């Protein structure tokens, strides 16, 4: 039976307990995400951008690598923000430590706004409306998620661990089951964008790929999930030990997880 829902405020603080592990254990975003941003959303030299919930900078670094003029990263956890500054010592990057709802930013000052595997921790329509207000007319908003699972492909490791993990808390990104319906629910995500009345040219894409992990990488990755971070230390270690053992014994030391990256984009009208 699933555990209780993890509150947004608690969840947003869950990732900063071990910033170094978060930075190394989470998989990068597919290069195709940033190709689409260049092709559709104007990512490139000379633009001003903001990023909501950058964490340790898994998306921040590719954005800076595209040659943009400036990037404001709004991160609510000071521990992740410190790691972000350490990993991305770039004069074009400004890090604002605040929840996005409370952050003070200039209106109509940005060409591109984005959020990577973070926006589900916000109340959607008010946050999208705020993002739209920060964009210059004709500016672009993009949000995407790395999803651990794919409803169209079998997932043996999920099946082998489902009973073990059944009591974990539910999160906004995974409110009912392992299939991560929030990011993959394109109808709801597009309806939220349309509901602001601020966006046009709304579109989305689903990128499918695979992630191969050894037992140690399985342990490190699962330790970054918010449902694990909020557990008591003993229970967390028990579950991580069990996951690592399943990866080693039942999967011969090689776990392949199906991944889906859900990307949404929209132009401010």
PDB file of C-alpha atoms in Angstrom:
ATOM      1  CA  UNK A   1       0.000   0.000   0.000  1.00  0.00           C
ATOM      2  CA  UNK A   2       1.483   3.410  -0.933  1.00  0.00           C
ATOM      3  CA  UNK A   3       2.656   5.681   1.848  1.00  0.00           C
ATOM      4  CA  UNK A   4       1.288   9.119   2.641  1.00  0.00           C
ATOM      5  CA  UNK A   5       1.713  11.942   0.174  1.00  0.00           C
ATOM      6  CA  UNK A   6       4.918  13.941   0.509  1.00  0.00           C
ATOM      7  CA  UNK A   7       4.113  17.610   0.980  1.00  0.00           C
ATOM      8  CA  UNK A   8       5.615  20.074  -1.492  1.00  0.00           C
ATOM      9  CA  UNK A   9       7.567  22.031   1.124  1.00  0.00           C
ATOM     10  CA  UNK A  10       9.019  18.855   2.637  1.00  0.00           C
ATOM     11  CA  UNK A  11       9.787  17.392  -0.766  1.00  0.00           C
ATOM     12  CA  UNK A  12      11.654  20.424  -2.008  1.00  0.00           C
ATOM     13  CA  UNK A  13      13.992  20.153   1.002  1.00  0.00           C
ATOM     14  CA  UNK A  14      14.572  16.425   0.547  1.00  0.00           C
ATOM     15  CA  UNK A  15      17.209  16.615  -2.172  1.00  0.00           C
ATOM     16  CA  UNK A  16      19.790  18.720  -0.354  1.00  0.00           C
ATOM     17  CA  UNK A  17      20.860  16.139   2.234  1.00  0.00           C
ATOM     18  CA  UNK A  18      23.658  14.848  -0.023  1.00  0.00           C
ATOM     19  CA  UNK A  19      24.263  17.278  -2.895  1.00  0.00           C
ATOM     20  CA  UNK A  20      27.436  15.523  -4.056  1.00  0.00           C
ATOM     21  CA  UNK A  21      25.657  12.194  -4.532  1.00  0.00           C
ATOM     22  CA  UNK A  22      22.713  13.901  -6.221  1.00  0.00           C
ATOM     23  CA  UNK A  23      25.071  15.556  -8.673  1.00  0.00           C
ATOM     24  CA  UNK A  24      26.875  12.361  -9.645  1.00  0.00           C
ATOM     25  CA  UNK A  25      24.065   9.772  -9.379  1.00  0.00           C
ATOM     26  CA  UNK A  26      21.302  11.466 -11.352  1.00  0.00           C
ATOM     27  CA  UNK A  27      21.500  10.771 -15.104  1.00  0.00           C
ATOM     28  CA  UNK A  28      22.064  13.649 -17.531  1.00  0.00           C
ATOM     29  CA  UNK A  29      19.320  14.868 -19.828  1.00  0.00           C
ATOM     30  CA  UNK A  30      19.397  13.637 -23.417  1.00  0.00           C
ATOM     31  CA  UNK A  31      21.284  15.912 -25.777  1.00  0.00           C
ATOM     32  CA  UNK A  32      18.155  15.999 -27.918  1.00  0.00           C
ATOM     33  CA  UNK A  33      16.423  18.149 -25.269  1.00  0.00           C
ATOM     34  CA  UNK A  34      18.872  20.975 -25.870  1.00  0.00           C
ATOM     35  CA  UNK A  35      18.767  20.470 -29.631  1.00  0.00           C
ATOM     36  CA  UNK A  36      14.999  21.013 -29.493  1.00  0.00           C
ATOM     37  CA  UNK A  37      15.490  24.116 -27.354  1.00  0.00           C
ATOM     38  CA  UNK A  38      17.886  25.479 -29.974  1.00  0.00           C
ATOM     39  CA  UNK A  39      15.572  24.570 -32.873  1.00  0.00           C
ATOM     40  CA  UNK A  40      12.278  25.746 -31.348  1.00  0.00           C
ATOM     41  CA  UNK A  41      12.909  28.012 -28.369  1.00  0.00           C
ATOM     42  CA  UNK A  42      15.828  30.216 -29.382  1.00  0.00           C
ATOM     43  CA  UNK A  43      18.433  28.714 -27.060  1.00  0.00           C
ATOM     44  CA  UNK A  44      21.782  30.125 -28.114  1.00  0.00           C
ATOM     45  CA  UNK A  45      24.192  33.048 -27.829  1.00  0.00           C
ATOM     46  CA  UNK A  46      22.873  36.420 -26.732  1.00  0.00           C
ATOM     47  CA  UNK A  47      19.744  35.376 -24.840  1.00  0.00           C
ATOM     48  CA  UNK A  48      18.840  35.893 -21.190  1.00  0.00           C
ATOM     49  CA  UNK A  49      17.334  32.900 -19.404  1.00  0.00           C
ATOM     50  CA  UNK A  50      16.054  31.757 -16.020  1.00  0.00           C
ATOM     51  CA  UNK A  51      15.818  28.245 -14.594  1.00  0.00           C
ATOM     52  CA  UNK A  52      13.419  27.082 -11.882  1.00  0.00           C
ATOM     53  CA  UNK A  53      14.755  24.435  -9.499  1.00  0.00           C
ATOM     54  CA  UNK A  54      18.215  23.826 -10.964  1.00  0.00           C
ATOM     55  CA  UNK A  55      19.407  21.565  -8.151  1.00  0.00           C
ATOM     56  CA  UNK A  56      23.126  20.973  -8.683  1.00  0.00           C
ATOM     57  CA  UNK A  57      23.016  22.061 -12.331  1.00  0.00           C
ATOM     58  CA  UNK A  58      22.333  18.998 -14.484  1.00  0.00           C
ATOM     59  CA  UNK A  59      20.463  21.246 -16.925  1.00  0.00           C
ATOM     60  CA  UNK A  60      22.246  24.468 -15.983  1.00  0.00           C
ATOM     61  CA  UNK A  61      25.568  23.399 -17.432  1.00  0.00           C
ATOM     62  CA  UNK A  62      24.216  22.476 -20.891  1.00  0.00           C
ATOM     63  CA  UNK A  63      22.256  25.753 -20.954  1.00  0.00           C
ATOM     64  CA  UNK A  64      25.424  27.717 -20.230  1.00  0.00           C
ATOM     65  CA  UNK A  65      27.230  25.581 -22.789  1.00  0.00           C
ATOM     66  CA  UNK A  66      24.851  26.855 -25.447  1.00  0.00           C
ATOM     67  CA  UNK A  67      26.483  30.280 -25.148  1.00  0.00           C
ATOM     68  CA  UNK A  68      23.638  32.212 -23.543  1.00  0.00           C
ATOM     69  CA  UNK A  69      24.365  35.714 -22.244  1.00  0.00           C
ATOM     70  CA  UNK A  70      22.977  35.265 -18.721  1.00  0.00           C
ATOM     71  CA  UNK A  71      21.166  32.698 -16.595  1.00  0.00           C
ATOM     72  CA  UNK A  72      19.345  33.255 -13.301  1.00  0.00           C
ATOM     73  CA  UNK A  73      18.859  29.988 -11.398  1.00  0.00           C
ATOM     74  CA  UNK A  74      16.152  29.997  -8.695  1.00  0.00           C
ATOM     75  CA  UNK A  75      16.847  27.238  -6.155  1.00  0.00           C
ATOM     76  CA  UNK A  76      14.950  26.917  -2.839  1.00  0.00           C
ATOM     77  CA  UNK A  77      17.548  24.727  -1.058  1.00  0.00           C
ATOM     78  CA  UNK A  78      20.708  26.553   0.006  1.00  0.00           C
ATOM     79  CA  UNK A  79      22.699  23.281   0.101  1.00  0.00           C
ATOM     80  CA  UNK A  80      21.944  22.516  -3.536  1.00  0.00           C
ATOM     81  CA  UNK A  81      22.565  26.148  -4.433  1.00  0.00           C
ATOM     82  CA  UNK A  82      26.030  25.955  -2.881  1.00  0.00           C
ATOM     83  CA  UNK A  83      26.823  22.845  -4.909  1.00  0.00           C
ATOM     84  CA  UNK A  84      25.487  24.529  -8.039  1.00  0.00           C
ATOM     85  CA  UNK A  85      27.827  27.486  -7.540  1.00  0.00           C
ATOM     86  CA  UNK A  86      30.745  25.110  -6.914  1.00  0.00           C
ATOM     87  CA  UNK A  87      30.024  23.058 -10.046  1.00  0.00           C
ATOM     88  CA  UNK A  88      29.231  26.027 -12.288  1.00  0.00           C
ATOM     89  CA  UNK A  89      31.625  28.898 -11.463  1.00  0.00           C
ATOM     90  CA  UNK A  90      30.505  30.958 -14.439  1.00  0.00           C
ATOM     91  CA  UNK A  91      30.153  34.733 -14.320  1.00  0.00           C
ATOM     92  CA  UNK A  92      27.033  34.493 -16.485  1.00  0.00           C
ATOM     93  CA  UNK A  93      25.229  32.486 -13.776  1.00  0.00           C
ATOM     94  CA  UNK A  94      23.367  34.146 -10.899  1.00  0.00           C
ATOM     95  CA  UNK A  95      21.916  31.875  -8.201  1.00  0.00           C
ATOM     96  CA  UNK A  96      18.899  33.124  -6.280  1.00  0.00           C
ATOM     97  CA  UNK A  97      18.121  31.069  -3.161  1.00  0.00           C
ATOM     98  CA  UNK A  98      14.360  31.250  -2.751  1.00  0.00           C
ATOM     99  CA  UNK A  99      11.194  29.328  -3.573  1.00  0.00           C
ATOM    100  CA  UNK A 100      10.065  30.332  -7.042  1.00  0.00           C
ATOM    101  CA  UNK A 101       6.742  31.557  -5.650  1.00  0.00           C
ATOM    102  CA  UNK A 102       8.607  34.077  -3.462  1.00  0.00           C
ATOM    103  CA  UNK A 103      11.441  35.005  -5.804  1.00  0.00           C
ATOM    104  CA  UNK A 104      11.579  38.615  -6.981  1.00  0.00           C
ATOM    105  CA  UNK A 105      12.605  38.852 -10.631  1.00  0.00           C
ATOM    106  CA  UNK A 106      12.189  41.578 -13.247  1.00  0.00           C
ATOM    107  CA  UNK A 107       9.100  41.327 -15.427  1.00  0.00           C
ATOM    108  CA  UNK A 108       9.498  40.713 -19.170  1.00  0.00           C
ATOM    109  CA  UNK A 109      13.282  40.466 -18.811  1.00  0.00           C
ATOM    110  CA  UNK A 110      14.016  36.993 -20.222  1.00  0.00           C
ATOM    111  CA  UNK A 111      14.009  35.287 -23.598  1.00  0.00           C
ATOM    112  CA  UNK A 112      13.794  31.751 -22.209  1.00  0.00           C
ATOM    113  CA  UNK A 113      12.561  30.211 -18.982  1.00  0.00           C
ATOM    114  CA  UNK A 114      12.888  26.555 -18.132  1.00  0.00           C
ATOM    115  CA  UNK A 115      12.634  23.912 -15.442  1.00  0.00           C
ATOM    116  CA  UNK A 116      14.111  20.390 -15.460  1.00  0.00           C
ATOM    117  CA  UNK A 117      12.564  17.643 -13.306  1.00  0.00           C
ATOM    118  CA  UNK A 118      11.439  20.230 -10.769  1.00  0.00           C
ATOM    119  CA  UNK A 119       8.231  21.991 -11.772  1.00  0.00           C
ATOM    120  CA  UNK A 120       5.922  19.316 -10.293  1.00  0.00           C
ATOM    121  CA  UNK A 121       6.839  20.684  -6.852  1.00  0.00           C
ATOM    122  CA  UNK A 122       4.912  23.895  -7.671  1.00  0.00           C
ATOM    123  CA  UNK A 123       1.236  24.724  -7.971  1.00  0.00           C
ATOM    124  CA  UNK A 124       1.023  24.583 -11.735  1.00  0.00           C
ATOM    125  CA  UNK A 125      -1.106  27.429 -13.042  1.00  0.00           C
ATOM    126  CA  UNK A 126       0.084  30.183 -10.665  1.00  0.00           C
ATOM    127  CA  UNK A 127       3.698  29.158 -11.260  1.00  0.00           C
ATOM    128  CA  UNK A 128       3.227  29.025 -15.032  1.00  0.00           C
ATOM    129  CA  UNK A 129       1.564  32.435 -14.966  1.00  0.00           C
ATOM    130  CA  UNK A 130       4.524  33.841 -13.032  1.00  0.00           C
ATOM    131  CA  UNK A 131       6.960  32.268 -15.501  1.00  0.00           C
ATOM    132  CA  UNK A 132       5.045  33.814 -18.402  1.00  0.00           C
ATOM    133  CA  UNK A 133       5.239  37.246 -16.778  1.00  0.00           C
ATOM    134  CA  UNK A 134       9.023  37.026 -16.634  1.00  0.00           C
ATOM    135  CA  UNK A 135       9.313  36.413 -20.371  1.00  0.00           C
ATOM    136  CA  UNK A 136       9.555  39.079 -23.001  1.00  0.00           C
ATOM    137  CA  UNK A 137       6.724  38.937 -25.558  1.00  0.00           C
ATOM    138  CA  UNK A 138       7.666  36.142 -27.914  1.00  0.00           C
ATOM    139  CA  UNK A 139       9.920  34.510 -25.307  1.00  0.00           C
ATOM    140  CA  UNK A 140       9.807  30.781 -24.678  1.00  0.00           C
ATOM    141  CA  UNK A 141       9.033  28.548 -21.721  1.00  0.00           C
ATOM    142  CA  UNK A 142      10.260  24.922 -21.594  1.00  0.00           C
ATOM    143  CA  UNK A 143       9.882  22.271 -18.903  1.00  0.00           C
ATOM    144  CA  UNK A 144      11.019  18.684 -18.948  1.00  0.00           C
ATOM    145  CA  UNK A 145      11.416  15.617 -16.766  1.00  0.00           C
ATOM    146  CA  UNK A 146      13.546  12.492 -16.778  1.00  0.00           C
ATOM    147  CA  UNK A 147      11.022   9.752 -16.016  1.00  0.00           C
ATOM    148  CA  UNK A 148      12.195   6.461 -14.525  1.00  0.00           C
ATOM    149  CA  UNK A 149       9.856   4.169 -16.422  1.00  0.00           C
ATOM    150  CA  UNK A 150       7.971   3.798 -19.670  1.00  0.00           C
ATOM    151  CA  UNK A 151       4.454   2.410 -19.838  1.00  0.00           C
ATOM    152  CA  UNK A 152       5.104   1.075 -23.334  1.00  0.00           C
ATOM    153  CA  UNK A 153       8.041  -1.181 -22.363  1.00  0.00           C
ATOM    154  CA  UNK A 154       8.448  -3.944 -19.756  1.00  0.00           C
ATOM    155  CA  UNK A 155      10.467  -2.998 -16.671  1.00  0.00           C
ATOM    156  CA  UNK A 156      11.833  -6.105 -14.914  1.00  0.00           C
ATOM    157  CA  UNK A 157      13.704  -4.199 -12.184  1.00  0.00           C
ATOM    158  CA  UNK A 158      10.568  -2.287 -11.258  1.00  0.00           C
ATOM    159  CA  UNK A 159       8.635  -5.533 -11.086  1.00  0.00           C
ATOM    160  CA  UNK A 160      11.314  -7.143  -8.917  1.00  0.00           C
ATOM    161  CA  UNK A 161      11.337  -4.243  -6.434  1.00  0.00           C
ATOM    162  CA  UNK A 162       7.704  -3.078  -6.422  1.00  0.00           C
ATOM    163  CA  UNK A 163       6.737  -4.960  -3.259  1.00  0.00           C
ATOM    164  CA  UNK A 164       9.873  -3.790  -1.447  1.00  0.00           C
ATOM    165  CA  UNK A 165       9.139  -0.125  -2.208  1.00  0.00           C
ATOM    166  CA  UNK A 166       5.349  -0.197  -1.941  1.00  0.00           C
ATOM    167  CA  UNK A 167       5.221   1.703   1.365  1.00  0.00           C
ATOM    168  CA  UNK A 168       7.185   4.751   0.218  1.00  0.00           C
ATOM    169  CA  UNK A 169       5.592   8.180   0.174  1.00  0.00           C
ATOM    170  CA  UNK A 170       3.776   9.402  -2.910  1.00  0.00           C
ATOM    171  CA  UNK A 171       5.126  12.557  -4.561  1.00  0.00           C
ATOM    172  CA  UNK A 172       3.591  15.101  -6.952  1.00  0.00           C
ATOM    173  CA  UNK A 173       5.602  13.513  -9.764  1.00  0.00           C
ATOM    174  CA  UNK A 174       4.409  10.009  -8.935  1.00  0.00           C
ATOM    175  CA  UNK A 175       1.071  10.320  -7.187  1.00  0.00           C
ATOM    176  CA  UNK A 176      -0.463   6.944  -7.990  1.00  0.00           C
ATOM    177  CA  UNK A 177       2.056   4.474  -9.327  1.00  0.00           C
ATOM    178  CA  UNK A 178       5.526   3.971 -10.763  1.00  0.00           C
ATOM    179  CA  UNK A 179       4.567   5.213 -14.245  1.00  0.00           C
ATOM    180  CA  UNK A 180       5.130   8.849 -13.262  1.00  0.00           C
ATOM    181  CA  UNK A 181       1.810  10.116 -14.640  1.00  0.00           C
ATOM    182  CA  UNK A 182       2.494  13.813 -13.992  1.00  0.00           C
ATOM    183  CA  UNK A 183       5.206  14.279 -16.614  1.00  0.00           C
ATOM    184  CA  UNK A 184       3.681  11.867 -19.103  1.00  0.00           C
ATOM    185  CA  UNK A 185       0.151  13.277 -18.781  1.00  0.00           C
ATOM    186  CA  UNK A 186       0.511  15.548 -21.798  1.00  0.00           C
ATOM    187  CA  UNK A 187      -3.179  16.467 -21.830  1.00  0.00           C
ATOM    188  CA  UNK A 188      -2.981  17.876 -18.287  1.00  0.00           C
ATOM    189  CA  UNK A 189       0.355  19.611 -18.817  1.00  0.00           C
ATOM    190  CA  UNK A 190      -0.851  21.300 -22.008  1.00  0.00           C
ATOM    191  CA  UNK A 191      -4.137  22.247 -20.343  1.00  0.00           C
ATOM    192  CA  UNK A 192      -2.170  23.979 -17.565  1.00  0.00           C
ATOM    193  CA  UNK A 193      -0.170  25.944 -20.140  1.00  0.00           C
ATOM    194  CA  UNK A 194      -3.319  26.897 -22.031  1.00  0.00           C
ATOM    195  CA  UNK A 195      -5.083  27.767 -18.780  1.00  0.00           C
ATOM    196  CA  UNK A 196      -2.769  30.683 -18.111  1.00  0.00           C
ATOM    197  CA  UNK A 197      -3.984  32.439 -21.255  1.00  0.00           C
ATOM    198  CA  UNK A 198      -0.412  33.619 -21.786  1.00  0.00           C
ATOM    199  CA  UNK A 199       1.078  31.009 -24.101  1.00  0.00           C
ATOM    200  CA  UNK A 200       0.829  30.110 -27.785  1.00  0.00           C
ATOM    201  CA  UNK A 201       2.574  27.547 -29.989  1.00  0.00           C
ATOM    202  CA  UNK A 202       2.397  24.901 -27.271  1.00  0.00           C
ATOM    203  CA  UNK A 203       3.994  21.565 -28.073  1.00  0.00           C
ATOM    204  CA  UNK A 204       5.586  18.518 -26.506  1.00  0.00           C
ATOM    205  CA  UNK A 205       7.737  15.507 -27.216  1.00  0.00           C
ATOM    206  CA  UNK A 206       8.563  12.237 -25.440  1.00  0.00           C
ATOM    207  CA  UNK A 207      12.131  10.957 -25.813  1.00  0.00           C
ATOM    208  CA  UNK A 208      12.664   7.263 -25.013  1.00  0.00           C
ATOM    209  CA  UNK A 209      16.032   5.849 -23.995  1.00  0.00           C
ATOM    210  CA  UNK A 210      17.682   3.383 -21.587  1.00  0.00           C
ATOM    211  CA  UNK A 211      19.821   3.791 -18.485  1.00  0.00           C
ATOM    212  CA  UNK A 212      22.238   0.993 -17.526  1.00  0.00           C
ATOM    213  CA  UNK A 213      23.317   0.783 -13.873  1.00  0.00           C
ATOM    214  CA  UNK A 214      25.588  -1.451 -11.836  1.00  0.00           C
ATOM    215  CA  UNK A 215      24.538  -2.289  -8.247  1.00  0.00           C
ATOM    216  CA  UNK A 216      26.459   0.623  -6.707  1.00  0.00           C
ATOM    217  CA  UNK A 217      24.900   3.040  -9.200  1.00  0.00           C
ATOM    218  CA  UNK A 218      21.431   1.660  -8.378  1.00  0.00           C
ATOM    219  CA  UNK A 219      22.045   2.383  -4.711  1.00  0.00           C
ATOM    220  CA  UNK A 220      23.378   5.873  -5.391  1.00  0.00           C
ATOM    221  CA  UNK A 221      20.499   6.764  -7.719  1.00  0.00           C
ATOM    222  CA  UNK A 222      17.706   5.588  -5.440  1.00  0.00           C
ATOM    223  CA  UNK A 223      19.316   7.448  -2.532  1.00  0.00           C
ATOM    224  CA  UNK A 224      18.613  10.693  -4.424  1.00  0.00           C
ATOM    225  CA  UNK A 225      14.851  10.122  -4.592  1.00  0.00           C
ATOM    226  CA  UNK A 226      12.815  12.282  -2.230  1.00  0.00           C
ATOM    227  CA  UNK A 227      10.922   9.277  -0.820  1.00  0.00           C
ATOM    228  CA  UNK A 228      14.248   7.836   0.385  1.00  0.00           C
ATOM    229  CA  UNK A 229      15.678  11.111   1.669  1.00  0.00           C
ATOM    230  CA  UNK A 230      12.827  11.594   4.146  1.00  0.00           C
ATOM    231  CA  UNK A 231      13.146   8.105   5.675  1.00  0.00           C
ATOM    232  CA  UNK A 232      14.839   7.403   8.987  1.00  0.00           C
ATOM    233  CA  UNK A 233      18.472   6.483   8.372  1.00  0.00           C
ATOM    234  CA  UNK A 234      18.081   2.829   9.352  1.00  0.00           C
ATOM    235  CA  UNK A 235      15.076   2.234   7.111  1.00  0.00           C
ATOM    236  CA  UNK A 236      16.721   4.072   4.220  1.00  0.00           C
ATOM    237  CA  UNK A 237      19.857   1.928   4.468  1.00  0.00           C
ATOM    238  CA  UNK A 238      17.791  -1.259   4.716  1.00  0.00           C
ATOM    239  CA  UNK A 239      15.973  -0.475   1.477  1.00  0.00           C
ATOM    240  CA  UNK A 240      19.136   0.624  -0.318  1.00  0.00           C
ATOM    241  CA  UNK A 241      20.916  -2.558   0.795  1.00  0.00           C
ATOM    242  CA  UNK A 242      18.029  -4.621  -0.571  1.00  0.00           C
ATOM    243  CA  UNK A 243      17.970  -2.779  -3.896  1.00  0.00           C
ATOM    244  CA  UNK A 244      21.708  -3.195  -4.329  1.00  0.00           C
ATOM    245  CA  UNK A 245      21.453  -6.909  -3.516  1.00  0.00           C
ATOM    246  CA  UNK A 246      18.620  -7.450  -6.018  1.00  0.00           C
ATOM    247  CA  UNK A 247      20.652  -5.680  -8.711  1.00  0.00           C
ATOM    248  CA  UNK A 248      23.668  -7.891  -7.946  1.00  0.00           C
ATOM    249  CA  UNK A 249      21.998 -11.261  -7.526  1.00  0.00           C
ATOM    250  CA  UNK A 250      18.842 -11.222  -9.645  1.00  0.00           C
ATOM    251  CA  UNK A 251      20.185  -9.045 -12.464  1.00  0.00           C
ATOM    252  CA  UNK A 252      23.799 -10.182 -12.614  1.00  0.00           C
ATOM    253  CA  UNK A 253      25.119  -6.745 -11.738  1.00  0.00           C
ATOM    254  CA  UNK A 254      23.500  -5.026 -14.731  1.00  0.00           C
ATOM    255  CA  UNK A 255      20.173  -3.194 -14.409  1.00  0.00           C
ATOM    256  CA  UNK A 256      18.599  -1.549 -17.443  1.00  0.00           C
ATOM    257  CA  UNK A 257      15.901   1.009 -16.656  1.00  0.00           C
ATOM    258  CA  UNK A 258      13.575   2.301 -19.321  1.00  0.00           C
ATOM    259  CA  UNK A 259      13.662   6.092 -19.405  1.00  0.00           C
ATOM    260  CA  UNK A 260      11.283   8.657 -20.864  1.00  0.00           C
ATOM    261  CA  UNK A 261      12.103  12.344 -21.062  1.00  0.00           C
ATOM    262  CA  UNK A 262       8.941  14.415 -21.364  1.00  0.00           C
ATOM    263  CA  UNK A 263       9.535  17.892 -22.808  1.00  0.00           C
ATOM    264  CA  UNK A 264       6.980  20.709 -23.137  1.00  0.00           C
ATOM    265  CA  UNK A 265       7.478  24.109 -24.749  1.00  0.00           C
ATOM    266  CA  UNK A 266       5.355  27.215 -25.298  1.00  0.00           C
ATOM    267  CA  UNK A 267       5.834  30.743 -26.597  1.00  0.00           C
ATOM    268  CA  UNK A 268       4.580  33.740 -24.669  1.00  0.00           C
ATOM    269  CA  UNK A 269       1.996  35.539 -26.774  1.00  0.00           C
TER     270      UNK A 269
END
